[in-house]
Each structure stands twice: as C-alpha cells, then as structure tokens.
Coordinates of C-alpha atoms in Angstrom, one line a residue:
M337 CA -58.4 -27.3 39.1
R338 CA -56.4 -30.0 40.9
N339 CA -55.9 -31.4 37.6
N340 CA -54.1 -27.8 36.3
W341 CA -51.8 -28.3 39.3
L342 CA -51.4 -31.7 38.6
I343 CA -50.2 -30.2 35.2
V344 CA -47.9 -27.5 36.6
A345 CA -46.2 -30.1 38.6
L346 CA -45.2 -32.1 36.0
V347 CA -43.6 -29.3 33.7
L348 CA -42.0 -28.1 36.7
A349 CA -40.4 -32.1 37.0
L350 CA -39.5 -32.4 33.6
A351 CA -37.9 -28.9 33.0
S352 CA -35.3 -29.9 36.6
I353 CA -34.5 -33.3 34.4
W354 CA -33.6 -31.8 31.3
P355 CA -31.3 -29.4 31.6
G356 CA -29.1 -32.2 33.6
A357 CA -29.4 -34.2 31.0
S358 CA -28.1 -31.7 28.3
M359 CA -25.4 -31.1 30.4
A360 CA -24.2 -34.3 30.6
Q361 CA -24.3 -34.6 26.9
R362 CA -22.2 -31.6 26.3
E363 CA -19.8 -33.1 29.1
K364 CA -19.6 -36.3 27.5
G365 CA -19.1 -35.0 24.1
S366 CA -16.5 -32.6 25.2
A367 CA -14.5 -35.5 26.4
A368 CA -14.8 -37.4 23.5
K369 CA -14.1 -34.4 21.1
S370 CA -10.6 -34.0 23.5
E371 CA -9.8 -37.5 23.3
A372 CA -10.2 -37.5 19.3
N373 CA -7.7 -34.1 19.6
A374 CA -5.2 -35.8 21.9
K375 CA -5.0 -39.0 19.2
A376 CA -4.5 -37.0 16.4
A377 CA -1.7 -35.5 18.4
A378 CA 0.1 -37.9 19.2
G379 CA 0.1 -39.3 15.3
K380 CA 1.6 -36.2 13.9
K381 CA 5.3 -35.3 13.6
P382 CA 6.9 -33.1 16.3
A383 CA 7.5 -29.8 14.3
K384 CA 11.1 -28.9 13.0
V385 CA 13.5 -26.2 15.2
N386 CA 15.2 -23.8 13.5
R387 CA 18.3 -23.8 15.6
A388 CA 19.4 -20.3 13.5
S389 CA 16.2 -18.5 14.7
V390 CA 16.4 -20.4 18.2
A391 CA 19.8 -18.5 18.4
R392 CA 19.4 -15.3 17.1
V393 CA 16.4 -15.2 19.8
R394 CA 19.1 -15.9 22.7
E395 CA 21.0 -13.8 21.6
G396 CA 18.0 -11.0 21.6
R397 CA 18.0 -10.5 17.8
Q398 CA 14.3 -11.6 17.1
A399 CA 13.8 -13.5 13.6
T400 CA 11.6 -11.3 12.0
P401 CA 10.0 -12.6 9.0
Q402 CA 11.2 -10.3 6.7
R403 CA 14.7 -11.1 7.8
Q404 CA 14.1 -15.0 7.4
A405 CA 12.8 -13.6 3.7
R406 CA 15.7 -11.9 3.0
S407 CA 18.0 -15.1 4.3
T408 CA 16.0 -17.1 2.1
R409 CA 16.8 -15.0 -0.8
S410 CA 20.3 -15.1 0.0
A411 CA 20.3 -18.4 0.1
R412 CA 18.8 -19.1 -3.2
Q413 CA 21.2 -16.8 -4.9
R414 CA 24.3 -18.5 -3.8
V415 CA 22.9 -21.4 -5.0
A416 CA 22.1 -19.9 -8.5
A417 CA 25.2 -18.1 -8.7
R418 CA 27.3 -21.6 -8.2
R419 CA 25.0 -22.8 -11.0
V420 CA 26.4 -20.5 -13.4
V421 CA 28.7 -21.9 -16.0
V422 CA 30.6 -19.2 -17.6
P423 CA 32.1 -20.4 -21.0
A424 CA 36.0 -20.2 -21.3
R425 CA 37.2 -17.2 -23.7
P426 CA 39.0 -18.8 -26.8
A427 CA 42.6 -18.1 -27.2
E428 CA 44.3 -16.0 -29.9
G429 CA 45.9 -19.3 -31.2
Q430 CA 42.3 -20.9 -31.5
L431 CA 40.6 -18.2 -32.9
A432 CA 43.1 -17.8 -35.3
G433 CA 42.4 -21.8 -36.3
L434 CA 46.3 -22.9 -35.5
R435 CA 45.0 -25.9 -33.3
E436 CA 43.7 -27.4 -37.0
T437 CA 46.8 -27.2 -38.2
E438 CA 48.0 -30.6 -39.0
D439 CA 50.9 -32.6 -37.7
P440 CA 52.1 -35.9 -37.3
L441 CA 51.5 -36.3 -33.5
D442 CA 48.3 -34.9 -33.7
L443 CA 48.7 -32.9 -30.9
R444 CA 46.7 -30.6 -29.2
S445 CA 48.7 -27.5 -29.0
S446 CA 48.3 -24.9 -31.9
V447 CA 52.2 -24.4 -32.0
A448 CA 55.5 -26.5 -31.1
L449 CA 58.7 -26.8 -31.8
V450 CA 61.4 -29.4 -30.5
V451 CA 65.1 -28.5 -31.6
D452 CA 68.3 -30.5 -30.6
Q453 CA 70.0 -27.9 -28.1
N454 CA 73.5 -28.8 -29.6
T455 CA 73.1 -28.9 -32.9
N456 CA 69.8 -26.6 -33.3
E457 CA 68.5 -29.5 -35.5
V458 CA 65.0 -29.1 -36.0
L459 CA 63.1 -32.3 -34.7
L460 CA 59.3 -31.4 -34.9
A461 CA 57.8 -27.9 -35.9
K462 CA 54.2 -26.3 -35.8
N463 CA 53.4 -23.1 -36.4
E464 CA 56.6 -22.1 -35.1
H465 CA 56.6 -18.7 -36.5
A466 CA 53.6 -17.6 -35.1
V467 CA 53.3 -14.6 -32.5
L468 CA 50.8 -15.3 -29.6
P469 CA 50.8 -14.1 -26.1
I470 CA 53.1 -15.9 -24.2
A471 CA 51.3 -15.4 -20.0
S472 CA 53.9 -16.7 -17.6
I473 CA 57.0 -17.9 -20.0
T474 CA 57.2 -13.8 -19.6
K475 CA 59.0 -14.7 -16.1
L476 CA 61.5 -16.4 -17.7
M477 CA 63.2 -13.4 -19.4
T478 CA 62.1 -11.0 -16.0
A479 CA 64.6 -13.8 -14.0
L480 CA 67.3 -13.6 -16.7
V481 CA 67.5 -9.9 -16.9
V482 CA 67.6 -10.3 -12.9
S483 CA 69.9 -12.9 -12.9
E484 CA 72.7 -11.0 -15.4
A485 CA 72.3 -7.8 -13.4
Q486 CA 74.3 -9.5 -10.4
L487 CA 72.2 -8.2 -7.8
P488 CA 72.7 -9.4 -4.4
L489 CA 70.0 -12.1 -3.8
E490 CA 70.2 -12.0 0.0
E491 CA 68.8 -8.3 -0.1
P492 CA 65.6 -8.4 1.7
L493 CA 63.0 -6.6 0.0
V494 CA 59.3 -5.8 0.5
V495 CA 55.9 -6.7 -1.0
S496 CA 54.1 -3.5 -1.6
T497 CA 50.2 -2.5 -1.9
E498 CA 51.6 -1.6 -5.8
D499 CA 52.3 -5.2 -6.7
V500 CA 48.8 -6.2 -4.7
A501 CA 47.2 -3.5 -6.8
A502 CA 48.7 -4.5 -10.0
Y503 CA 46.9 -7.3 -10.3
P504 CA 43.6 -7.1 -8.5
G505 CA 41.9 -10.2 -8.0
R506 CA 44.8 -12.9 -7.9
R507 CA 45.0 -14.7 -5.1
S508 CA 48.8 -15.1 -3.5
P509 CA 49.8 -15.3 0.4
L510 CA 52.6 -12.6 -0.4
R511 CA 50.7 -10.1 1.2
A512 CA 51.7 -6.4 1.0
G513 CA 54.3 -5.7 3.8
T514 CA 55.9 -9.6 3.1
T515 CA 59.7 -9.2 3.3
L516 CA 61.7 -11.8 1.3
T517 CA 64.9 -12.1 -0.3
R518 CA 65.6 -11.2 -4.0
G519 CA 66.6 -14.9 -4.4
E520 CA 63.9 -16.0 -3.0
L521 CA 61.4 -14.0 -4.9
L522 CA 63.2 -15.0 -7.6
H523 CA 62.8 -19.0 -6.7
L524 CA 59.0 -18.3 -6.2
A525 CA 58.6 -16.2 -9.4
L526 CA 60.0 -19.3 -11.5
M527 CA 59.1 -22.2 -9.3
A528 CA 55.6 -21.4 -8.6
S529 CA 54.7 -18.9 -11.0
E530 CA 53.9 -15.8 -8.2
N531 CA 53.1 -12.5 -9.7
R532 CA 53.5 -10.6 -7.0
A533 CA 57.1 -11.7 -6.5
A534 CA 58.0 -11.3 -10.1
H535 CA 56.4 -7.4 -10.2
A536 CA 58.3 -7.1 -6.7
L537 CA 61.8 -8.0 -8.7
G538 CA 60.5 -5.6 -11.4
R539 CA 59.4 -2.9 -9.4
T540 CA 62.6 -2.7 -7.5
F541 CA 65.3 -2.8 -10.2
P542 CA 67.7 -0.1 -10.5
G543 CA 65.7 2.6 -12.1
G544 CA 62.2 1.3 -11.7
M545 CA 59.9 -0.9 -13.3
A546 CA 60.0 1.1 -16.9
Q547 CA 63.9 0.5 -17.0
F548 CA 63.3 -3.1 -16.2
V549 CA 61.0 -3.8 -19.0
G550 CA 63.2 -2.2 -21.4
L551 CA 66.0 -4.0 -20.2
M552 CA 63.6 -7.3 -21.1
N553 CA 63.0 -6.2 -24.3
A554 CA 66.6 -5.2 -25.3
K555 CA 67.7 -8.6 -23.7
A556 CA 65.5 -10.2 -26.4
R557 CA 66.9 -7.5 -29.2
E558 CA 70.1 -9.1 -28.3
L559 CA 69.2 -12.7 -28.5
G560 CA 67.9 -11.9 -31.5
M561 CA 63.8 -12.2 -30.4
T562 CA 62.5 -10.0 -33.2
D563 CA 58.9 -11.4 -33.0
T564 CA 59.3 -10.8 -28.8
R565 CA 57.8 -7.8 -27.0
Y566 CA 57.1 -7.6 -23.3
V567 CA 55.4 -4.7 -21.5
E568 CA 55.3 -6.1 -18.1
P569 CA 57.6 -8.8 -15.5
T570 CA 54.9 -11.6 -15.0
G571 CA 52.5 -12.8 -18.1
L572 CA 49.5 -11.4 -17.4
S573 CA 49.0 -8.9 -20.0
A574 CA 48.0 -10.3 -23.5
D575 CA 50.6 -7.7 -24.7
N576 CA 53.2 -10.1 -23.8
R577 CA 53.7 -12.0 -27.1
S578 CA 56.6 -14.2 -28.7
S579 CA 56.8 -16.8 -31.0
A580 CA 58.1 -20.7 -30.6
Q581 CA 61.4 -19.7 -32.6
D582 CA 62.1 -16.6 -30.0
L583 CA 61.4 -18.9 -27.1
V584 CA 64.0 -21.3 -28.1
R585 CA 66.6 -18.8 -28.2
L586 CA 65.3 -17.3 -24.7
V587 CA 65.4 -21.0 -22.9
Q588 CA 69.5 -21.4 -24.8
A589 CA 70.5 -17.9 -22.9
A590 CA 68.5 -19.0 -19.8
F591 CA 70.1 -22.5 -19.5
V592 CA 73.5 -20.9 -19.0
H593 CA 72.4 -19.2 -15.3
P594 CA 72.9 -21.9 -12.7
V595 CA 70.2 -20.5 -10.2
L596 CA 67.5 -20.4 -13.0
R597 CA 68.4 -24.0 -13.8
E598 CA 67.4 -25.0 -10.0
F599 CA 65.0 -22.5 -8.9
S600 CA 63.4 -23.4 -11.8
T601 CA 63.1 -27.4 -11.5
T602 CA 62.3 -27.1 -7.5
V603 CA 59.9 -29.6 -7.2
E604 CA 58.7 -27.8 -3.7
A605 CA 60.2 -25.3 -1.0
A606 CA 59.0 -24.2 2.5
I607 CA 58.9 -20.0 2.2
P608 CA 59.2 -18.2 5.3
L609 CA 56.2 -15.3 5.3
G610 CA 56.2 -14.1 8.7
R611 CA 55.9 -16.1 11.3
R612 CA 54.2 -18.9 9.3
Q613 CA 56.1 -21.4 6.7
V614 CA 54.2 -21.6 3.2
Q615 CA 54.5 -24.4 1.2
F616 CA 55.3 -23.3 -2.3
Q617 CA 55.2 -26.0 -5.6
T618 CA 56.1 -26.4 -8.8
T619 CA 53.6 -25.7 -11.8
N620 CA 55.3 -28.3 -14.1
G621 CA 54.1 -31.6 -12.7
L622 CA 56.5 -33.2 -15.1
V623 CA 59.2 -32.0 -12.5
R624 CA 58.2 -34.4 -10.2
N625 CA 58.2 -37.4 -12.6
P626 CA 61.3 -39.4 -12.5
E627 CA 61.0 -40.3 -16.2
W628 CA 61.9 -37.3 -16.7
S629 CA 65.4 -35.4 -16.7
I630 CA 64.2 -31.4 -16.9
G631 CA 67.2 -28.9 -16.3
L632 CA 64.9 -25.8 -17.5
Q633 CA 61.4 -25.3 -17.3
K634 CA 58.8 -22.5 -17.5
T635 CA 54.8 -22.7 -17.8
G636 CA 52.1 -20.3 -18.7
F637 CA 48.3 -19.6 -18.1
I638 CA 46.1 -16.7 -19.2
A639 CA 43.0 -17.0 -21.0
A640 CA 44.6 -15.4 -24.6
A641 CA 47.0 -17.6 -24.3
G642 CA 46.3 -21.0 -23.3
R643 CA 48.5 -23.3 -21.5
C644 CA 51.9 -23.1 -22.5
V645 CA 55.4 -24.4 -21.3
V646 CA 59.2 -24.2 -22.3
M647 CA 61.5 -27.0 -21.4
Q648 CA 65.0 -27.9 -21.5
A649 CA 64.8 -31.8 -21.1
Q650 CA 67.3 -35.0 -21.8
L651 CA 65.4 -37.4 -24.2
A652 CA 66.5 -40.5 -26.6
G653 CA 69.6 -39.1 -26.1
R654 CA 69.6 -35.6 -26.9
Q655 CA 69.5 -32.5 -25.1
L656 CA 66.2 -30.8 -26.3
I657 CA 64.5 -27.8 -25.9
M658 CA 60.8 -28.0 -26.2
V659 CA 57.8 -25.3 -26.5
L660 CA 54.5 -25.9 -26.7
L661 CA 51.8 -23.0 -26.9
D662 CA 48.1 -22.5 -26.8
S663 CA 47.8 -26.0 -25.5
A664 CA 43.6 -27.0 -25.8
G665 CA 43.1 -28.8 -21.7
R666 CA 44.5 -28.3 -18.4
Y667 CA 46.5 -31.0 -18.8
S668 CA 47.0 -31.3 -22.4
R669 CA 50.3 -29.2 -22.5
M670 CA 51.9 -32.4 -20.7
G671 CA 50.1 -35.2 -22.6
D672 CA 51.5 -33.3 -25.8
A673 CA 54.6 -33.4 -24.3
A674 CA 54.5 -37.5 -23.2
R675 CA 53.4 -37.7 -27.1
I676 CA 56.5 -36.0 -28.4
R677 CA 58.8 -37.9 -25.4
R678 CA 57.2 -41.5 -27.0
W679 CA 57.8 -40.5 -30.7
L680 CA 61.3 -39.5 -29.8
G681 CA 61.6 -42.6 -28.4
S682 CA 60.9 -44.6 -31.2
K683 CA 63.4 -42.8 -33.3
P684 CA 66.5 -44.2 -34.1
P685 CA 69.4 -42.4 -31.8
P686 CA 71.1 -39.7 -33.5
A687 CA 74.6 -40.7 -35.1
A688 CA 77.5 -40.3 -33.3
A689 CA 80.2 -37.9 -33.8
P690 CA 84.0 -38.9 -34.9
D691 CA 86.2 -38.8 -32.3
A692 CA 88.1 -35.5 -32.3
V693 CA 92.0 -35.6 -31.7
T694 CA 93.1 -34.4 -28.5
P695 CA 95.7 -31.5 -29.2
P696 CA 98.5 -31.5 -27.3
A697 CA 98.3 -29.2 -23.9
T698 CA 100.3 -25.9 -23.6
P699 CA 101.5 -23.8 -20.6
T700 CA 99.4 -21.0 -21.9
A701 CA 96.4 -23.0 -22.5
V702 CA 93.9 -25.8 -21.2
V703 CA 92.0 -27.3 -24.1
P704 CA 89.8 -30.1 -22.9
V705 CA 88.9 -33.3 -25.5
A706 CA 86.5 -32.0 -28.2
G707 CA 82.8 -33.0 -27.4
A708 CA 83.2 -33.7 -24.3
A709 CA 82.1 -31.0 -22.8
S710 CA 79.2 -31.0 -20.7
P711 CA 75.5 -29.6 -22.3
M712 CA 75.3 -26.9 -19.8
V713 CA 78.8 -25.3 -21.5
P714 CA 77.5 -22.4 -23.8
A715 CA 78.6 -22.7 -27.4
W716 CA 81.0 -20.1 -27.5
A717 CA 82.6 -22.3 -25.0
K718 CA 82.4 -24.9 -27.1
A719 CA 83.6 -23.6 -29.9
A720 CA 86.5 -21.9 -28.6
E721 CA 87.5 -26.1 -27.5
T722 CA 87.2 -27.1 -31.0
L723 CA 89.1 -24.4 -32.7
D724 CA 92.2 -25.0 -29.5
L725 CA 91.5 -21.2 -28.2
D726 CA 92.6 -19.9 -24.8
I727 CA 89.3 -20.3 -22.9
A728 CA 90.0 -17.5 -20.5
A729 CA 90.8 -15.3 -23.9
A730 CA 86.9 -16.3 -25.3
T731 CA 85.3 -15.7 -22.1
A732 CA 86.9 -12.3 -21.8
L733 CA 85.4 -11.5 -25.3
H734 CA 81.6 -13.0 -25.0
P735 CA 79.4 -10.9 -23.1
S736 CA 77.4 -13.7 -22.2
A737 CA 80.6 -14.8 -20.2
R738 CA 80.4 -12.1 -17.8

C-alpha cells in the first residue's frame, strides 16, 4: 500500500515537470524561427512601388486588377504599333520602269530635263515626255494664276473648315478661323508648300474653286502644256499630271513674276498666327546653299509622284531650268541636282555671242544694247530689242506683259 502511494507521488511529480519543459522548448523553437525569418527578410530587396497605382489611390480611384490589365494591354499595343513598318507605295514612274532608263549621270530620278533658259537648248534629257503626277509643283501654277489675276495681296482671307477638311490627316498650323492676307497665303504656298494656304487661294478666288481650276487648265493650254491637267490647286491629288517638257514652260512663265521669284526662294519667314509668331521654312534645302544661285523653285512629294523639284538657277555661266520627277529617296532629288551641277561645271563654257552693233537712239524708242538684257527680261522683250522695236508698243501687244 505504501509502495502504491510512492508510485502515485512519483507520477504526479513527473507530470508537473513535463509541461514546463515542453513549453520552454516550444518557446525556444519559436524564437529561433522568428530570428530566421528576420534574417531572410533582411536579405530580400524592398518591393517596387507602382507610383501610378499610388497616385490613383490618392485620387480616390482604386487601381483594380482589371484596370491594371487593360493598361498593360494598351502599353503593349502601343509598342507593337510603333514596330509595324508599312512598306512605301511605289511611285507611278517606278512602276512604269522609268528609273531603269540609263543616263550619263546615273540619276536616281525617273525623269530629268535641263534646258538653257535663253536659247532653249536641251542639255540633258531623260524620259522628258513621260506624263506623271507632279505633287506640289502644282502650286506653281496656282501661284501663277493668282499673280496674273492681280488680286490685292493685302486683302485678308480666312482659312475655313473647308480648307481643313479638304485634306484630312494633314498637319498644319493654319487652323480654321486663321486670318492671313492673300500675299501671306501665297508666300506660304510657295516657300513652305502649305496645302491649306493653296486651297484657300483657290476657294476665295472670284468664281470659286471650279472657276479657279478651270483657269489653271486654261493657262496650261495657253502656254502649250499639252500633257498637263489639273483637278485641284495643292497637288495632293495624283490626278494633277504633267511632263518635264511642259514644266519647263511653266517655270519660264512663272519666272517673269518678281513676287513668285521672291516668295519661292525665301529661306524662312515668321508669320503671325493670332497672338503668336510661327516660323515657316523652305522645303528646298538648296535655297540655303550659298553655292547655288536659284531664281525660282518648287518642290513636291506624294507617294504616287515620288520626290520632285523644278528650278531656275544660274549654273556654269548659264541661266538654266531644271526638272526632276519621281526621285527615289528623300534626298536623292537634291543629290541628282548636285550631280547635274558638277557635270555642267566640267563642260566647256558656251561660246559667247558676237557683239551686236548698238543702233542709234531715236526720240520715239529707247533701244538698249542687244544682249545686255537681264535674264529676267521676257523673251518677247528681248526680241523687241533685237529687232529695234518700240518696247512700249511690244508691251502693249504681248498679253504676258500685262
């Protein structure tokens, strides 16, 4: 009996000791685990904070997972859109194989024509009869019709929604409601090739756009431009078409007008648009080059036409007219012009004309020395000088002198 009580006491003593030991071990293990977790946390990099999400939360717009997913998809779509390369549409001259035509200078233009302005001697010709879209070279005829109409250049004109909507997708600082003078619009059309300016000139012409385009075609027929057709005044339509030999006639006619020479060869100009001044620049980099003496020029580009340029310039001691159509690359038309310039420089200079005898002066006519006329004097006036005609009478008879 006594032994039984001893066994019970021993069991109770062991029971009182065991829970304490177990708890101590558990506390020791928990402390070790906490210490390990702390070390692991210290070794990790701090999590990145999404600033956009924080901003949306601060603004009271919780960045839900759905919204984050949409944002991610939009970002990926924008990146994919930037990576898409759309192949350029071939120009009509390229499709017709005109660029493959051989020439002595290995030009990259499908069409090239260089003519002596005074003698009409053809110095270089390549596919000069091909009829192709001419892009913004159209604006040279637009400017010629406006200039010959003798409308007041100081008259204010308003760019309308019709001018803007006529060519959607085209960027321009000339917004609907912008007021400029006719002279400023003419300047921008020739120097900066501003499409809305050219369209406004045609729209505000007496009789409207249809009358204006009709006069463009009538002037082409008057100049003998039998390959030429216009459907609008900017050149953005591929249906505006001409040939190099026709464009030489156009440059000849436009060169007579001092305002067209001045506006087309301006390097840059600040034009007031409302309360701000906007700087416009020429589209022809050769105008900036001091090695070139350019009297009149116009560039053009649309996909169907390729890169184009027409110029009147003094090269190798001659007054020349140069036409380049459907050039292959962005700078190739200027490169072709430089090749032609070097080629002309390597040729012997033209033979000087024999000195003419100065006729005696008379009270009824003032006749200058033949051959001393400026290159800017029209051909009909030079003929009058040579034939000893009364310049005033010749001016009255010839329509282009008016």
